[in-house]
PDB file of C-alpha atoms in Angstrom:
ATOM      1  CA  MET N   1       6.631  38.073-114.804  1.00 50.00           C
ATOM      2  CA  ARG N   2       9.866  36.336-115.697  1.00 55.00           C
ATOM      3  CA  LEU N   3      11.203  35.519-119.146  1.00 51.00           C
ATOM      4  CA  GLN N   4      13.507  32.526-119.451  1.00 52.00           C
ATOM      5  CA  LEU N   5      15.720  32.015-122.494  1.00 55.00           C
ATOM      6  CA  LYS N   6      17.515  28.886-123.708  1.00 55.00           C
ATOM      7  CA  ASN N   7      20.836  29.997-122.246  1.00 54.00           C
ATOM      8  CA  GLN N   8      19.197  30.160-118.803  1.00 49.00           C
ATOM      9  CA  SER N   9      19.743  33.896-118.438  1.00 54.00           C
ATOM     10  CA  GLN N  10      16.802  35.567-116.769  1.00 53.00           C
ATOM     11  CA  PHE N  11      15.417  39.022-117.294  1.00 54.00           C
ATOM     12  CA  THR N  12      13.793  40.144-114.087  1.00 60.00           C
ATOM     13  CA  SER N  13      12.328  43.320-115.458  1.00 64.00           C
ATOM     14  CA  TYR N  14      11.156  44.926-118.644  1.00 63.00           C
ATOM     15  CA  LYS N  15      14.048  47.393-118.406  1.00 71.00           C
ATOM     16  CA  SER N  16      16.736  44.707-118.574  1.00 78.00           C
ATOM     17  CA  LEU N  17      14.999  43.003-121.522  1.00 77.00           C
ATOM     18  CA  THR N  18      14.842  46.324-123.369  1.00 82.00           C
ATOM     19  CA  TYR N  19      18.519  46.935-122.621  1.00 82.00           C
ATOM     20  CA  TYR N  20      19.436  43.492-124.006  1.00 83.00           C
ATOM     21  CA  ILE N  21      17.444  44.047-127.206  1.00 84.00           C
ATOM     22  CA  MET N  22      18.913  47.530-127.758  1.00 85.00           C
ATOM     23  CA  LYS N  23      22.454  46.277-127.155  1.00 85.00           C
ATOM     24  CA  THR N  24      21.983  43.441-129.652  1.00 87.00           C
ATOM     25  CA  PHE N  25      20.463  45.809-132.201  1.00 83.00           C
ATOM     26  CA  LEU N  26      23.303  48.315-131.867  1.00 84.00           C
ATOM     27  CA  LEU N  27      25.902  45.568-132.289  1.00 83.00           C
ATOM     28  CA  PHE N  28      24.382  44.276-135.524  1.00 82.00           C
ATOM     29  CA  LEU N  29      23.433  47.653-137.034  1.00 79.00           C
ATOM     30  CA  PRO N  30      26.973  48.598-138.203  1.00 78.00           C
ATOM     31  CA  LEU N  31      27.467  45.132-139.668  1.00 74.00           C
ATOM     32  CA  VAL N  32      24.229  45.329-141.660  1.00 75.00           C
ATOM     33  CA  LEU N  33      24.990  48.866-142.849  1.00 73.00           C
ATOM     34  CA  LEU N  34      28.489  47.940-144.004  1.00 72.00           C
ATOM     35  CA  MET N  35      27.228  44.909-145.903  1.00 71.00           C
ATOM     36  CA  HIS N  36      24.427  46.905-147.544  1.00 63.00           C
ATOM     37  CA  CYS N  37      26.619  49.810-148.656  1.00 58.00           C
ATOM     38  CA  GLY N  38      29.209  47.503-150.191  1.00 53.00           C
ATOM     39  CA  ALA N  39      26.637  45.584-152.198  1.00 52.00           C
ATOM     40  CA  THR N  40      25.007  48.647-153.749  1.00 53.00           C
ATOM     41  CA  LYS N  41      28.174  50.561-154.574  1.00 54.00           C
ATOM     42  CA  PRO N  42      27.898  51.913-158.152  1.00 55.00           C
ATOM     43  CA  ILE N  43      30.439  50.847-160.770  1.00 53.00           C
ATOM     44  CA  PRO N  44      31.141  54.050-162.728  1.00 60.00           C
ATOM     45  CA  ASN N  45      33.223  52.513-165.531  1.00 64.00           C
ATOM     46  CA  ASP N  46      30.684  49.849-166.541  1.00 73.00           C
ATOM     47  CA  THR N  47      28.813  52.030-169.062  1.00 72.00           C
ATOM     48  CA  GLN N  48      32.093  53.445-170.344  1.00 75.00           C
ATOM     49  CA  ASP N  49      33.337  49.893-171.003  1.00 76.00           C
ATOM     50  CA  TRP N  50      30.237  49.253-173.127  1.00 73.00           C
ATOM     51  CA  ILE N  51      30.913  52.458-175.084  1.00 76.00           C
ATOM     52  CA  ASN N  52      34.568  51.490-175.626  1.00 74.00           C
ATOM     53  CA  ASN N  53      33.533  48.069-176.994  1.00 75.00           C
ATOM     54  CA  GLN N  54      31.431  49.613-179.765  1.00 75.00           C
ATOM     55  CA  ALA N  55      32.946  49.682-183.238  1.00 73.00           C
ATOM     56  CA  PHE N  56      31.898  53.324-183.686  1.00 75.00           C
ATOM     57  CA  THR N  57      31.807  56.563-181.694  1.00 78.00           C
ATOM     58  CA  VAL N  58      28.868  58.807-180.920  1.00 79.00           C
ATOM     59  CA  SER N  59      29.198  62.534-180.280  1.00 80.00           C
ATOM     60  CA  ALA N  60      26.335  63.232-177.897  1.00 79.00           C
ATOM     61  CA  PRO N  61      25.285  66.765-176.896  1.00 82.00           C
ATOM     62  CA  LYS N  62      26.767  68.092-173.652  1.00 84.00           C
ATOM     63  CA  ASP N  63      23.464  67.856-171.786  1.00 82.00           C
ATOM     64  CA  TRP N  64      23.014  64.146-172.653  1.00 84.00           C
ATOM     65  CA  ARG N  65      24.470  61.107-170.886  1.00 82.00           C
ATOM     66  CA  ALA N  66      25.111  57.473-171.825  1.00 82.00           C
ATOM     67  CA  VAL N  67      23.064  54.728-170.120  1.00 82.00           C
ATOM     68  CA  LYS N  68      22.915  50.949-170.416  1.00 79.00           C
ATOM     69  CA  HIS N  69      19.639  49.943-172.029  1.00 76.00           C
ATOM     70  CA  HIS N  70      18.674  46.314-172.743  1.00 75.00           C
ATOM     71  CA  GLY N  71      22.144  45.216-173.791  1.00 74.00           C
ATOM     72  CA  TYR N  72      22.955  48.381-175.733  1.00 78.00           C
ATOM     73  CA  VAL N  73      24.244  51.850-174.974  1.00 81.00           C
ATOM     74  CA  GLY N  74      21.467  54.420-175.069  1.00 81.00           C
ATOM     75  CA  TYR N  75      21.614  58.188-174.720  1.00 82.00           C
ATOM     76  CA  THR N  76      19.231  60.322-172.699  1.00 80.00           C
ATOM     77  CA  PRO N  77      19.156  63.957-171.530  1.00 80.00           C
ATOM     78  CA  LEU N  78      20.469  64.752-168.061  1.00 79.00           C
ATOM     79  CA  LEU N  79      17.009  66.100-167.174  1.00 73.00           C
ATOM     80  CA  GLU N  80      14.723  63.211-168.088  1.00 66.00           C
ATOM     81  CA  GLY N  81      11.369  64.878-167.537  1.00 63.00           C
ATOM     82  CA  ASP N  82       8.257  62.862-166.736  1.00 63.00           C
ATOM     83  CA  ASN N  83       8.843  59.759-168.844  1.00 60.00           C
ATOM     84  CA  PHE N  84      12.256  58.162-169.354  1.00 56.00           C
ATOM     85  CA  PHE N  85      11.249  56.463-172.607  1.00 58.00           C
ATOM     86  CA  HIS N  86      10.341  59.710-174.391  1.00 62.00           C
ATOM     87  CA  THR N  87      13.973  60.733-174.491  1.00 72.00           C
ATOM     88  CA  LEU N  88      15.995  57.572-175.077  1.00 76.00           C
ATOM     89  CA  VAL N  89      18.087  57.212-178.228  1.00 79.00           C
ATOM     90  CA  SER N  90      19.959  54.049-179.232  1.00 78.00           C
ATOM     91  CA  VAL N  91      22.507  54.075-182.029  1.00 77.00           C
ATOM     92  CA  PHE N  92      23.376  50.894-183.940  1.00 73.00           C
ATOM     93  CA  GLU N  93      25.991  50.128-186.547  1.00 71.00           C
ATOM     94  CA  TYR N  94      24.632  48.087-189.416  1.00 64.00           C
ATOM     95  CA  LYS N  95      26.989  46.387-191.841  1.00 68.00           C
ATOM     96  CA  PRO N  96      25.055  44.510-194.511  1.00 62.00           C
ATOM     97  CA  GLN N  97      26.459  41.160-195.570  1.00 69.00           C
ATOM     98  CA  GLY N  98      25.854  40.600-199.230  1.00 70.00           C
ATOM     99  CA  GLN N  99      22.765  42.214-200.722  1.00 67.00           C
ATOM    100  CA  SER N 100      20.539  42.282-197.637  1.00 67.00           C
ATOM    101  CA  ASP N 101      17.821  44.926-197.471  1.00 75.00           C
ATOM    102  CA  PHE N 102      18.151  47.613-194.803  1.00 73.00           C
ATOM    103  CA  ASN N 103      14.375  48.070-194.706  1.00 76.00           C
ATOM    104  CA  ALA N 104      13.957  44.354-193.858  1.00 80.00           C
ATOM    105  CA  PHE N 105      16.459  44.785-191.005  1.00 77.00           C
ATOM    106  CA  VAL N 106      14.500  47.754-189.658  1.00 77.00           C
ATOM    107  CA  GLN N 107      11.211  45.833-189.812  1.00 78.00           C
ATOM    108  CA  GLU N 108      12.799  42.912-187.899  1.00 81.00           C
ATOM    109  CA  ARG N 109      13.999  45.305-185.177  1.00 76.00           C
ATOM    110  CA  PHE N 110      10.502  46.795-184.899  1.00 76.00           C
ATOM    111  CA  ALA N 111       9.041  43.291-184.544  1.00 78.00           C
ATOM    112  CA  GLU N 112      11.542  42.455-181.766  1.00 76.00           C
ATOM    113  CA  THR N 113      10.670  45.684-179.967  1.00 71.00           C
ATOM    114  CA  ASN N 114       6.949  44.953-180.133  1.00 69.00           C
ATOM    115  CA  ALA N 115       7.213  41.403-178.789  1.00 69.00           C
ATOM    116  CA  GLY N 116       5.904  41.182-175.247  1.00 62.00           C
ATOM    117  CA  ILE N 117       4.212  44.563-174.938  1.00 67.00           C
ATOM    118  CA  ASN N 118       0.508  45.298-175.192  1.00 73.00           C
ATOM    119  CA  LEU N 119       0.435  47.675-178.174  1.00 74.00           C
ATOM    120  CA  LEU N 120      -2.539  49.957-178.621  1.00 75.00           C
ATOM    121  CA  ASN N 121      -1.116  51.866-181.574  1.00 76.00           C
ATOM    122  CA  GLN N 122       2.120  52.155-183.513  1.00 78.00           C
ATOM    123  CA  ASP N 123       3.383  54.508-186.180  1.00 79.00           C
ATOM    124  CA  ILE N 124       6.489  54.120-188.319  1.00 80.00           C
ATOM    125  CA  LYS N 125       7.723  57.191-190.181  1.00 85.00           C
ATOM    126  CA  THR N 126      10.571  57.328-192.662  1.00 85.00           C
ATOM    127  CA  GLU N 127      12.409  60.534-193.436  1.00 88.00           C
ATOM    128  CA  ASP N 128      15.135  60.836-196.048  1.00 89.00           C
ATOM    129  CA  THR N 129      18.096  62.906-194.870  1.00 86.00           C
ATOM    130  CA  HIS N 130      21.548  63.603-196.249  1.00 86.00           C
ATOM    131  CA  LEU N 131      22.805  60.662-194.122  1.00 78.00           C
ATOM    132  CA  GLY N 132      20.206  58.243-195.489  1.00 80.00           C
ATOM    133  CA  PRO N 133      16.781  57.120-194.298  1.00 81.00           C
ATOM    134  CA  VAL N 134      15.808  57.833-190.681  1.00 82.00           C
ATOM    135  CA  TYR N 135      13.126  55.623-189.142  1.00 80.00           C
ATOM    136  CA  ILE N 136      10.939  56.964-186.328  1.00 82.00           C
ATOM    137  CA  HIS N 137       8.977  54.277-184.497  1.00 78.00           C
ATOM    138  CA  THR N 138       6.291  55.556-182.118  1.00 80.00           C
ATOM    139  CA  THR N 139       4.270  53.114-180.011  1.00 80.00           C
ATOM    140  CA  THR N 140       1.420  53.487-177.557  1.00 80.00           C
ATOM    141  CA  SER N 141       0.910  50.712-175.012  1.00 78.00           C
ATOM    142  CA  SER N 142      -0.906  50.198-171.745  1.00 77.00           C
ATOM    143  CA  PHE N 143       0.162  48.588-168.496  1.00 74.00           C
ATOM    144  CA  ASN N 144      -1.727  48.613-165.186  1.00 76.00           C
ATOM    145  CA  GLN N 145      -4.400  50.908-166.623  1.00 76.00           C
ATOM    146  CA  LYS N 146      -1.820  53.536-167.587  1.00 79.00           C
ATOM    147  CA  THR N 147      -0.980  54.531-171.170  1.00 76.00           C
ATOM    148  CA  TYR N 148       2.654  54.862-172.223  1.00 74.00           C
ATOM    149  CA  LYS N 149       4.010  56.448-175.400  1.00 76.00           C
ATOM    150  CA  ARG N 150       7.497  55.878-176.662  1.00 72.00           C
TER     151      ARG N 150
END
């Protein structure tokens, strides 16, 4: 059996065809690997730039790290455990303009968070601390027959 290609070169045996394919593969393998590694190279200063652009500073515990999260800087433990969303904290600076109500701002943020997810249950707790009110928003949702709590 003879295989004829467009460039009129002929492979007279299976061995020569295999050699040609292997040679071509080995020539393109380094090129593909170099292109792939360059495209997925991490940019270590990107999250730090986000932190530097904030108008406030956060002192996170030593076993926590900063991550980019939906346009904001979030903080999560180094050991995330089973579910990433159980241990994600976002810190916002709120400067009221005029006599706006902080509670109304919090309710708007909760409404934005809930848009687009299939909520099964949600609970909003308010605790008064020496720094002011702390809002804890717990949601339960389902996706692909799996229940998620955050």
